[in-house]
PDB file of C-alpha atoms in Angstrom:
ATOM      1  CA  UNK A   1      49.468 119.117  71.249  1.00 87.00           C
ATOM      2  CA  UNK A   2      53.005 118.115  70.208  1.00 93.00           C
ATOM      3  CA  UNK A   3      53.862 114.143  71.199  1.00 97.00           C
ATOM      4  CA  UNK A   4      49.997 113.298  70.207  1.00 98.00           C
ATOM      5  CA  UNK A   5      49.310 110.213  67.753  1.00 98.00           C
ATOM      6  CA  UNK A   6      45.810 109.566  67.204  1.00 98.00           C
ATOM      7  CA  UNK A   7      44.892 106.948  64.450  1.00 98.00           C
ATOM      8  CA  UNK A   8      42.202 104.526  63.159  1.00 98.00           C
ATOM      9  CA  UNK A   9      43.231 101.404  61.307  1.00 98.00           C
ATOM     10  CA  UNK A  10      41.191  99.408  59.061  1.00 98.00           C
ATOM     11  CA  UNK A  11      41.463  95.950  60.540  1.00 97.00           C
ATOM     12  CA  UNK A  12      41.534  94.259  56.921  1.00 97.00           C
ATOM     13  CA  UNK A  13      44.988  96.561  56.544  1.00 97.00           C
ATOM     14  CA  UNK A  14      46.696  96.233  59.802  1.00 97.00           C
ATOM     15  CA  UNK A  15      46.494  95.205  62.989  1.00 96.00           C
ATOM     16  CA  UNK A  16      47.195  97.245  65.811  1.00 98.00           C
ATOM     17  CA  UNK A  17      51.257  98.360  66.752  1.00 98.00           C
ATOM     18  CA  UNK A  18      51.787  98.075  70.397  1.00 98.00           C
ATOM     19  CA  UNK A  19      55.702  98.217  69.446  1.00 98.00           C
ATOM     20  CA  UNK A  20      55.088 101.206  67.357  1.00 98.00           C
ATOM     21  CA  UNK A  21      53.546 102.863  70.525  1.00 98.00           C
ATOM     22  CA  UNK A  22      55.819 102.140  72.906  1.00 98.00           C
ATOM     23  CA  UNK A  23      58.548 103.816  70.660  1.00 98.00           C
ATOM     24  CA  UNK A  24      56.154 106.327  70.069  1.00 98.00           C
ATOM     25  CA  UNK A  25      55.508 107.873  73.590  1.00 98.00           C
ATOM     26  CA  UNK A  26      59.638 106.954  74.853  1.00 98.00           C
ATOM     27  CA  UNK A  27      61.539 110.235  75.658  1.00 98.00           C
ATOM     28  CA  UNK A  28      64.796 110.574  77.385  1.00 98.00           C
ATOM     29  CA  UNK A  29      63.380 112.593  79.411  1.00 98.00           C
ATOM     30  CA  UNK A  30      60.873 110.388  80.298  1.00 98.00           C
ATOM     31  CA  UNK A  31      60.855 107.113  83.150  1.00 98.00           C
ATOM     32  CA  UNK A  32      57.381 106.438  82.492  1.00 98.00           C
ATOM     33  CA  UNK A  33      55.253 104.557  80.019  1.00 98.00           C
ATOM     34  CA  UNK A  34      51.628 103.128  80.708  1.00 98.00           C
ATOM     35  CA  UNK A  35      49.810 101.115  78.131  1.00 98.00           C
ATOM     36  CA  UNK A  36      46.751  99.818  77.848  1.00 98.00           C
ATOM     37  CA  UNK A  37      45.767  97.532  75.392  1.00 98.00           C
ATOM     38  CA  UNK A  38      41.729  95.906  74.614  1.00 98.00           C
ATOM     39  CA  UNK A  39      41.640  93.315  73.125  1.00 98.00           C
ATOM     40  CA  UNK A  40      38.438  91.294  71.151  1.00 98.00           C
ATOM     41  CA  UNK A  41      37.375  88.545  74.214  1.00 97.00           C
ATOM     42  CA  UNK A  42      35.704  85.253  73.597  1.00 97.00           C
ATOM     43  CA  UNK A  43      32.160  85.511  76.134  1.00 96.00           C
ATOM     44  CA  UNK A  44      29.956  88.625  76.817  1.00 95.00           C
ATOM     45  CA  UNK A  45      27.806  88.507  79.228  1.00 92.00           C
ATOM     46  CA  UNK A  46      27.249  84.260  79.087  1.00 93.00           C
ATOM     47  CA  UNK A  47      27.548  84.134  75.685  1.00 96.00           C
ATOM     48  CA  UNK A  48      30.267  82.259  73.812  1.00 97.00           C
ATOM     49  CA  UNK A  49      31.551  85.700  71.201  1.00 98.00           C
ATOM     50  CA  UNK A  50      33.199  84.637  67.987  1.00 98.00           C
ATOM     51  CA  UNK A  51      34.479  88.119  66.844  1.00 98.00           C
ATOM     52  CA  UNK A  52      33.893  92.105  66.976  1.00 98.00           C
ATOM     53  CA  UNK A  53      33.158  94.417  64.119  1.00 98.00           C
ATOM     54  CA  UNK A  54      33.655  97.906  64.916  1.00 98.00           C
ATOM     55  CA  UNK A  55      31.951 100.634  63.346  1.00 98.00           C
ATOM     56  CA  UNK A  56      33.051 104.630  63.809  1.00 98.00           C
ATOM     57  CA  UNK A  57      32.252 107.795  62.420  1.00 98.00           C
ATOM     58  CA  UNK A  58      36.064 108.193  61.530  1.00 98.00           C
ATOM     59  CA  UNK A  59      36.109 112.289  61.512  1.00 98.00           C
ATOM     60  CA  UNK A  60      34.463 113.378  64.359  1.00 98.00           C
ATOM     61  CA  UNK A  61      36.464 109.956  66.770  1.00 98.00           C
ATOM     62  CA  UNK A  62      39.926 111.729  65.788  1.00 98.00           C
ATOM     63  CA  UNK A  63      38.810 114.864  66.442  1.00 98.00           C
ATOM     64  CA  UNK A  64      37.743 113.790  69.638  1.00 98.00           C
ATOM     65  CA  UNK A  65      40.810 111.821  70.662  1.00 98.00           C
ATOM     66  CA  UNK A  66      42.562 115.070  69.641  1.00 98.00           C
ATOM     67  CA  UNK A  67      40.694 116.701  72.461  1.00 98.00           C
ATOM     68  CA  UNK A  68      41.248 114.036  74.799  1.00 98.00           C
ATOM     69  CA  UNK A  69      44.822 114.360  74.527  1.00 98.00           C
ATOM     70  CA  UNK A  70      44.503 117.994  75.254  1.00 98.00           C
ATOM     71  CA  UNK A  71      42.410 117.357  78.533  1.00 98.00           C
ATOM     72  CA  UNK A  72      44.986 114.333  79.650  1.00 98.00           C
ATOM     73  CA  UNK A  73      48.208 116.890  78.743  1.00 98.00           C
ATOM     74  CA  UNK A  74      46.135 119.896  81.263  1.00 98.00           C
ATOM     75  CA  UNK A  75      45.610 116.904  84.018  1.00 97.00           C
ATOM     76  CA  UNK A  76      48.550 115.374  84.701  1.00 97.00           C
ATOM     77  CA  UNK A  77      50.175 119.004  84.346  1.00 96.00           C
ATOM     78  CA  UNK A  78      53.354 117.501  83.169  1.00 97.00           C
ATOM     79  CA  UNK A  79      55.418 116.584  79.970  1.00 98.00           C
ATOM     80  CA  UNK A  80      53.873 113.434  77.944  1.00 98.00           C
ATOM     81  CA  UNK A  81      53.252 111.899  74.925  1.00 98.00           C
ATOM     82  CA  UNK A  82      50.507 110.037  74.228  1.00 98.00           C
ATOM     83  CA  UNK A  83      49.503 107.208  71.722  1.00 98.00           C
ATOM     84  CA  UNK A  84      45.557 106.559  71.029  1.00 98.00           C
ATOM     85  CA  UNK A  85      44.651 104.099  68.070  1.00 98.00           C
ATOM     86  CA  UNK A  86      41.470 102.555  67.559  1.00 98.00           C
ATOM     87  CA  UNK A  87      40.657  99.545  65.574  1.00 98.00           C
ATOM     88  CA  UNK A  88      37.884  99.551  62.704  1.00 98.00           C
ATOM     89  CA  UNK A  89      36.422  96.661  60.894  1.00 98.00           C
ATOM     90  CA  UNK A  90      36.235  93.009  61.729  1.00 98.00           C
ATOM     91  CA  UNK A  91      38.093  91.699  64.568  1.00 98.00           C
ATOM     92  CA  UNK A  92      39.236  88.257  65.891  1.00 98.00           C
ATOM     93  CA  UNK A  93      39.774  86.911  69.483  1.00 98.00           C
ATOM     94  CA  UNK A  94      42.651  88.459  70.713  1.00 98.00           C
ATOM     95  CA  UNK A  95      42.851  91.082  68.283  1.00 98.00           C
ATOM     96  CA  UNK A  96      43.305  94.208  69.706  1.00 98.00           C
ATOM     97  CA  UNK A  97      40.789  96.889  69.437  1.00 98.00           C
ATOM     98  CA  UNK A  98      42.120 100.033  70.625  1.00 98.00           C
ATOM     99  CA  UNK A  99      45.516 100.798  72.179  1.00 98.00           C
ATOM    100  CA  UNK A 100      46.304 103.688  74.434  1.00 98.00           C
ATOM    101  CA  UNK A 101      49.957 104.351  75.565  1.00 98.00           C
ATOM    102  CA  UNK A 102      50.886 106.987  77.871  1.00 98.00           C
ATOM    103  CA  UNK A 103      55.016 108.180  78.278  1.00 98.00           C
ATOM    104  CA  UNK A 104      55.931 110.648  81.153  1.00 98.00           C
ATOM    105  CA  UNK A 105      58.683 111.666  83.570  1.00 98.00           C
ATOM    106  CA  UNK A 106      57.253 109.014  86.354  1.00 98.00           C
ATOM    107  CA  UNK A 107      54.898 106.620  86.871  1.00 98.00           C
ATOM    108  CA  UNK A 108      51.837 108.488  88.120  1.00 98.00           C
ATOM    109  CA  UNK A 109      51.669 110.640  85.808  1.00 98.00           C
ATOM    110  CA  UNK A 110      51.704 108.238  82.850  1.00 98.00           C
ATOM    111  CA  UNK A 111      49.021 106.083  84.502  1.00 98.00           C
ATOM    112  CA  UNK A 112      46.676 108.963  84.936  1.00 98.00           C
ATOM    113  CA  UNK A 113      46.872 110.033  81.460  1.00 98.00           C
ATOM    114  CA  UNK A 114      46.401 106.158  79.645  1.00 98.00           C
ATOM    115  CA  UNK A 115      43.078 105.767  82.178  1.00 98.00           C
ATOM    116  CA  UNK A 116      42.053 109.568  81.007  1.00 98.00           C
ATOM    117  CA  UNK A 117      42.420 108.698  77.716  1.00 98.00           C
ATOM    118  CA  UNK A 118      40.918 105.176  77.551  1.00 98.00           C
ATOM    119  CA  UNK A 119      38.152 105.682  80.029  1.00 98.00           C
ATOM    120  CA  UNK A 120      37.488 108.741  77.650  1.00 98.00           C
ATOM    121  CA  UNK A 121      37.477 106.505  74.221  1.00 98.00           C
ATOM    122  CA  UNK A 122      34.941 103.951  75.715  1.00 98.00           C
ATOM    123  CA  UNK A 123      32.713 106.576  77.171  1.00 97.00           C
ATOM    124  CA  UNK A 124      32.784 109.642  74.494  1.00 97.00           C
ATOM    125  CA  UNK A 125      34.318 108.647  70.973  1.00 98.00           C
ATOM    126  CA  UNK A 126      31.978 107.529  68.650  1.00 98.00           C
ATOM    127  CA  UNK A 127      32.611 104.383  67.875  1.00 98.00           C
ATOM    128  CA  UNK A 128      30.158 101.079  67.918  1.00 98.00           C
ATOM    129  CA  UNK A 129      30.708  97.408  69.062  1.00 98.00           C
ATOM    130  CA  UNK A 130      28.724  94.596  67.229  1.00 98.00           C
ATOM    131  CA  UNK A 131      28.960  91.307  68.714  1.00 98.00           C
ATOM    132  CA  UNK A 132      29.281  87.953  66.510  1.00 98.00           C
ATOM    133  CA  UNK A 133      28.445  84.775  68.550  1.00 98.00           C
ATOM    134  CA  UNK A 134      29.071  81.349  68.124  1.00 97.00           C
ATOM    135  CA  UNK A 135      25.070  80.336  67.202  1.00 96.00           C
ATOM    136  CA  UNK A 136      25.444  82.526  64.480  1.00 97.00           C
ATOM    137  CA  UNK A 137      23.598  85.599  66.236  1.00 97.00           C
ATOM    138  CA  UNK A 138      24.659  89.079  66.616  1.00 97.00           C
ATOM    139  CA  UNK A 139      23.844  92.032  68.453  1.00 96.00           C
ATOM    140  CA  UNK A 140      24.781  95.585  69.214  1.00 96.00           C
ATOM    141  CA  UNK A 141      26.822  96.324  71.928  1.00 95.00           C
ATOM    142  CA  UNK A 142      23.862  98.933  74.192  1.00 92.00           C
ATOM    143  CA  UNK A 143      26.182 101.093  74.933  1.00 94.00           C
ATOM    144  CA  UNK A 144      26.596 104.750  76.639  1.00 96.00           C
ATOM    145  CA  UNK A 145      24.265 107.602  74.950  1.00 95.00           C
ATOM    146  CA  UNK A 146      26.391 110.926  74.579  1.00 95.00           C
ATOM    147  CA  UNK A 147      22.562 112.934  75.221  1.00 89.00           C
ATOM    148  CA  UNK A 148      23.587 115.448  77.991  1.00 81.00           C
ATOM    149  CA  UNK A 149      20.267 114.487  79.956  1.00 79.00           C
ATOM    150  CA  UNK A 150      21.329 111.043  79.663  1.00 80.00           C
ATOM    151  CA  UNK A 151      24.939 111.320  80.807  1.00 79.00           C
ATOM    152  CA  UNK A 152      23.797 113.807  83.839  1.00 81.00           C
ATOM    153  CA  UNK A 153      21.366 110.966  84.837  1.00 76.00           C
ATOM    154  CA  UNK A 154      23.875 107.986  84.108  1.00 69.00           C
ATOM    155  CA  UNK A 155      27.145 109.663  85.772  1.00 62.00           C
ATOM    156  CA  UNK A 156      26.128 108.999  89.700  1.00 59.00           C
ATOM    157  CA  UNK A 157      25.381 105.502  89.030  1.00 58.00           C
ATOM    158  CA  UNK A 158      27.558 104.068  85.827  1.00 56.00           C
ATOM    159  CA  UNK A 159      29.362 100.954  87.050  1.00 54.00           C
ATOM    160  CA  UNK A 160      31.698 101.197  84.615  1.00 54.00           C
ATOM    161  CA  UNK A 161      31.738  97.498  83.545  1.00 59.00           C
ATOM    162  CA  UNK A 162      32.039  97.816  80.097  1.00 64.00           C
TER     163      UNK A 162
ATOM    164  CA  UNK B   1      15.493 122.116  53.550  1.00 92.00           C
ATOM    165  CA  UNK B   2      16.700 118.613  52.712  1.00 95.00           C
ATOM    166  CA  UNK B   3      19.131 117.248  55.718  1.00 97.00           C
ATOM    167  CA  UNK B   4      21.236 113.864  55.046  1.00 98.00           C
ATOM    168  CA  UNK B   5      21.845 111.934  57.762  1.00 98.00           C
ATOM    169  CA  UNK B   6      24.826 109.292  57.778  1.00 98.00           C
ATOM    170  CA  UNK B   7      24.010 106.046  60.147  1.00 98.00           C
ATOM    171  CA  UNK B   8      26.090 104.048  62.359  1.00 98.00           C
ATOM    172  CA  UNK B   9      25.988 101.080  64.638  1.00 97.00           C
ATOM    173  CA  UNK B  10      22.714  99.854  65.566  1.00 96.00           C
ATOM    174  CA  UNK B  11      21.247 102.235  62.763  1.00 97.00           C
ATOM    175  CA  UNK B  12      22.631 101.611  59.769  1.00 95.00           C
ATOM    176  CA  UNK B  13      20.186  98.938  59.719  1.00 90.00           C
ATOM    177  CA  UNK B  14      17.232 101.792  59.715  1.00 95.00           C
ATOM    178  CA  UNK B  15      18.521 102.114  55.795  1.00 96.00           C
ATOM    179  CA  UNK B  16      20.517 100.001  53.612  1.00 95.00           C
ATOM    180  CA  UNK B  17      22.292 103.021  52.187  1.00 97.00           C
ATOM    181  CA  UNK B  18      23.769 104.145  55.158  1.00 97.00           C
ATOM    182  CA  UNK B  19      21.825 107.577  55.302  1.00 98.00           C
ATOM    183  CA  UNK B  20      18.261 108.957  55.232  1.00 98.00           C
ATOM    184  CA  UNK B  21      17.119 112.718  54.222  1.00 97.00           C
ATOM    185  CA  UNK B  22      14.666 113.919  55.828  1.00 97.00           C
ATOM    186  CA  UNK B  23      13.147 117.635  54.961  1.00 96.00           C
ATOM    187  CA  UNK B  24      13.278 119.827  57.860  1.00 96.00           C
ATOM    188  CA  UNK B  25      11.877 123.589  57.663  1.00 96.00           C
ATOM    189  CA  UNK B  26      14.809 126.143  57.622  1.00 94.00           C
ATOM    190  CA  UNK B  27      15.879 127.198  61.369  1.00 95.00           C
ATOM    191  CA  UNK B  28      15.007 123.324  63.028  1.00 97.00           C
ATOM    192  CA  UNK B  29      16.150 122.744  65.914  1.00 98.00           C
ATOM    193  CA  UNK B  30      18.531 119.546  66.772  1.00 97.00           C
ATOM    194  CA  UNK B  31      15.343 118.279  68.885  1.00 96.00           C
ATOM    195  CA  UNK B  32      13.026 118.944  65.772  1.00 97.00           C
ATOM    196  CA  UNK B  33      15.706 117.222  63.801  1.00 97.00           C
ATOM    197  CA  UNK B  34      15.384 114.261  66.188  1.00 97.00           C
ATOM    198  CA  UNK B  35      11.808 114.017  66.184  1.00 96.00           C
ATOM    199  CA  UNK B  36      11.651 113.921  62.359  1.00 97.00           C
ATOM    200  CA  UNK B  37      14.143 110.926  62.895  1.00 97.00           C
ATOM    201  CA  UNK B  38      11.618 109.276  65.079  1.00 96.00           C
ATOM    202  CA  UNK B  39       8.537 109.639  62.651  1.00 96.00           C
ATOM    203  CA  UNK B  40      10.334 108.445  59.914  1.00 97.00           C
ATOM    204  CA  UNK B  41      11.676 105.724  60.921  1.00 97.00           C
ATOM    205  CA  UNK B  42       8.734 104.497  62.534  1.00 96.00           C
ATOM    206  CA  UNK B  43       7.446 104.461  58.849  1.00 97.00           C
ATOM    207  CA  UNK B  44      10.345 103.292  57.265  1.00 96.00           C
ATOM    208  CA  UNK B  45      11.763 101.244  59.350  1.00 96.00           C
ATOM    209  CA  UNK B  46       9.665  99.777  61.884  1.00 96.00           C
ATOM    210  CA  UNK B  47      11.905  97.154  63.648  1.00 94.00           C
ATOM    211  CA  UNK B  48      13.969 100.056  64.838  1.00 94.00           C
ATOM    212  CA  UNK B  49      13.138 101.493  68.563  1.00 91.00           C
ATOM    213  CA  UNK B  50      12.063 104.563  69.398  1.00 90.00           C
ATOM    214  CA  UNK B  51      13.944 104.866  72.209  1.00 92.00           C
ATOM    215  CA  UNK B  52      17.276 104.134  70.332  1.00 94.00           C
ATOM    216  CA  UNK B  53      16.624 107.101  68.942  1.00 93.00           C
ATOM    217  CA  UNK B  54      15.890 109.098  71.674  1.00 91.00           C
ATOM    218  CA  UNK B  55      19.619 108.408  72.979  1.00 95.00           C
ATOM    219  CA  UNK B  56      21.623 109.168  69.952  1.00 97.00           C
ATOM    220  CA  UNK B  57      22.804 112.484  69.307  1.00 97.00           C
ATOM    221  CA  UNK B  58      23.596 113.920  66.237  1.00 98.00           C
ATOM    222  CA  UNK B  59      26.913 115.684  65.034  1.00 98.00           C
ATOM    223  CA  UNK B  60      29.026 116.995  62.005  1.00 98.00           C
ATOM    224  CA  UNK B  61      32.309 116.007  61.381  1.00 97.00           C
ATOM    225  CA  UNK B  62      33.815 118.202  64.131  1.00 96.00           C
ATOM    226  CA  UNK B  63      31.175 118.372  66.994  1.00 96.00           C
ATOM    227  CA  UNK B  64      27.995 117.058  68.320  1.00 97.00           C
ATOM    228  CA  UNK B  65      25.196 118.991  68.353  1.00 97.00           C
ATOM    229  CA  UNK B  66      22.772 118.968  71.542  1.00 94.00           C
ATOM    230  CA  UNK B  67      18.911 119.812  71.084  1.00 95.00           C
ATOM    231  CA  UNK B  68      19.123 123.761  71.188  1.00 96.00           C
ATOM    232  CA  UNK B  69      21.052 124.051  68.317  1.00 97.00           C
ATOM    233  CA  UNK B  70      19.904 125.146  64.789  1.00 97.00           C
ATOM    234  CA  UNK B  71      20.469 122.286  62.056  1.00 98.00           C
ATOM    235  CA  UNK B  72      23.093 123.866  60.083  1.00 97.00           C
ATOM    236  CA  UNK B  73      21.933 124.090  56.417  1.00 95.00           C
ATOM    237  CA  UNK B  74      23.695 122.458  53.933  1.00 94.00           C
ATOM    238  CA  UNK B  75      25.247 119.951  55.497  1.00 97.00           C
ATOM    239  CA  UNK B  76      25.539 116.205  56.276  1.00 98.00           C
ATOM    240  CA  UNK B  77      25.294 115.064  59.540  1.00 98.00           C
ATOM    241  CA  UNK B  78      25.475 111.856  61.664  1.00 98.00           C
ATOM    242  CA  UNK B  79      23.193 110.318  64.249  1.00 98.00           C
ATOM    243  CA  UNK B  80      25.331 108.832  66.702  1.00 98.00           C
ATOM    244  CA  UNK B  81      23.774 105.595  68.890  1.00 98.00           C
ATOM    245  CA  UNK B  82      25.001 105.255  72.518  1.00 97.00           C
ATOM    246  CA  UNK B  83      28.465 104.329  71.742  1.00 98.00           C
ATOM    247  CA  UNK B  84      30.371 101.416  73.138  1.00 97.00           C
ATOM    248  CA  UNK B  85      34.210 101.429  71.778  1.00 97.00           C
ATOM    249  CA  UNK B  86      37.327  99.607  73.493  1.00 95.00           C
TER     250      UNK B  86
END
């Protein structure tokens, strides 16, 4: 897919580019642009979180947000360009931890494809959340298992929370 | 045949190194693979769960591989926790 960036940045290197996204996914042609941007909160779940490291198995998460562009392009069934970055290492508060940008001809379109794409990222890339908390403590993030039997069992009833 | 296995998230713990190897008779399934995984850890690496391991899949670089498939020979794989990015 042409107008595809897909990325992951070592936090100790950079931080994330929301700029450089924006610019990215712009087209004359194009009166759209949806972002979304995570970023590292400071609670989980009634616990005070001091910071995120992120762990992913680099090779196989671009190839997958490679694909995910390719199912976002075939949804919306329209032109777009499409931005997905992922953060890797250890993060602050605030910092951001993945951005997804989405640039189309209107506004439907480019929302579709940036909740495609991020819903995607949380729910299929393989990528891992460990939580640092203020007593010192930390604790990996349980997640969503990519087993088929698991995922047929999970879809009716995942709350998407997380 | 001698598989290595690359950890991440909640199992890199299993092994400081980052990987285990675990020998496999040629033509394993992915399931076989998995309960290898299961037995040993549960020798080397006690604290982990079982069932952590029953939810992670494994993959190559390119693709995961579900339970029917063979374990491709000669090459390193990952076990992949229930993942939680974003």
């Amino acid at each position: 897919m042409e107008g595809l960036h897909v990325a992951v940045v070592e936090r100790e290197r950079a931080a994330l580019d929301v700029a450089a996204a924006l610019d990215f996914v712009s087209d004359p042609h194009f009166g759209g642009i949806a972002t979304f941007i995570g970023r590292v909160r400071d609670h989980n779940v009634g616990r005070r979180v001091t910071g995120i490291s992120y762990d992913l198995f680099v090779p196989l998460a671009l190839n997958q947000f490679r694909a995910i562009g390719e199912r976002a392009l075939a949804e919306v069934g329209a032109p777009l360009k499409l931005w997905i970055v992922h953060a890797k290492g250890q993060l602050a508060i605030g910092d951001p931890a993945v951005v997804v940008a989405a640039g189309t001809p209107h506004r439907d379109e480019a929302f579709r494809a940036c909740r495609l794409a991020i819903e995607a990222v949380k729910h299929e890339a393989p990528i891992w959340k460990q939580e640092h908390y203020v007593d010192g403590d930390s604790a990996w993030s349980e997640g969503c298992s990519l087993c088929e039997e698991d995922r047929a069992h999970t879809h009716a009833a995942h709350g998407h929370a997380h | 045949m001698s598989t290595r296995i690359n950890l991440f998230g909640a199992l890199r713990e299993a092994d400081p190194r980052g990987y285990v190897e675990l020998e496999l008779p040629t033509g394993s399934t992915v399931a076989g693979l998995s309960a290898a995984l299961v037995a040993h850890l549960a020798v080397h690496a006690p604290a982990v769960s079982a069932s952590l391991v029953r939810h992670c899949v494994f993959a190559t670089d390119t693709e995961i591989l579900h339970d029917h498939r063979e374990v491709p020979a000669g090459v390193t794989l990952a076990v992949l926790p229930p993942v939680s990015g974003g």
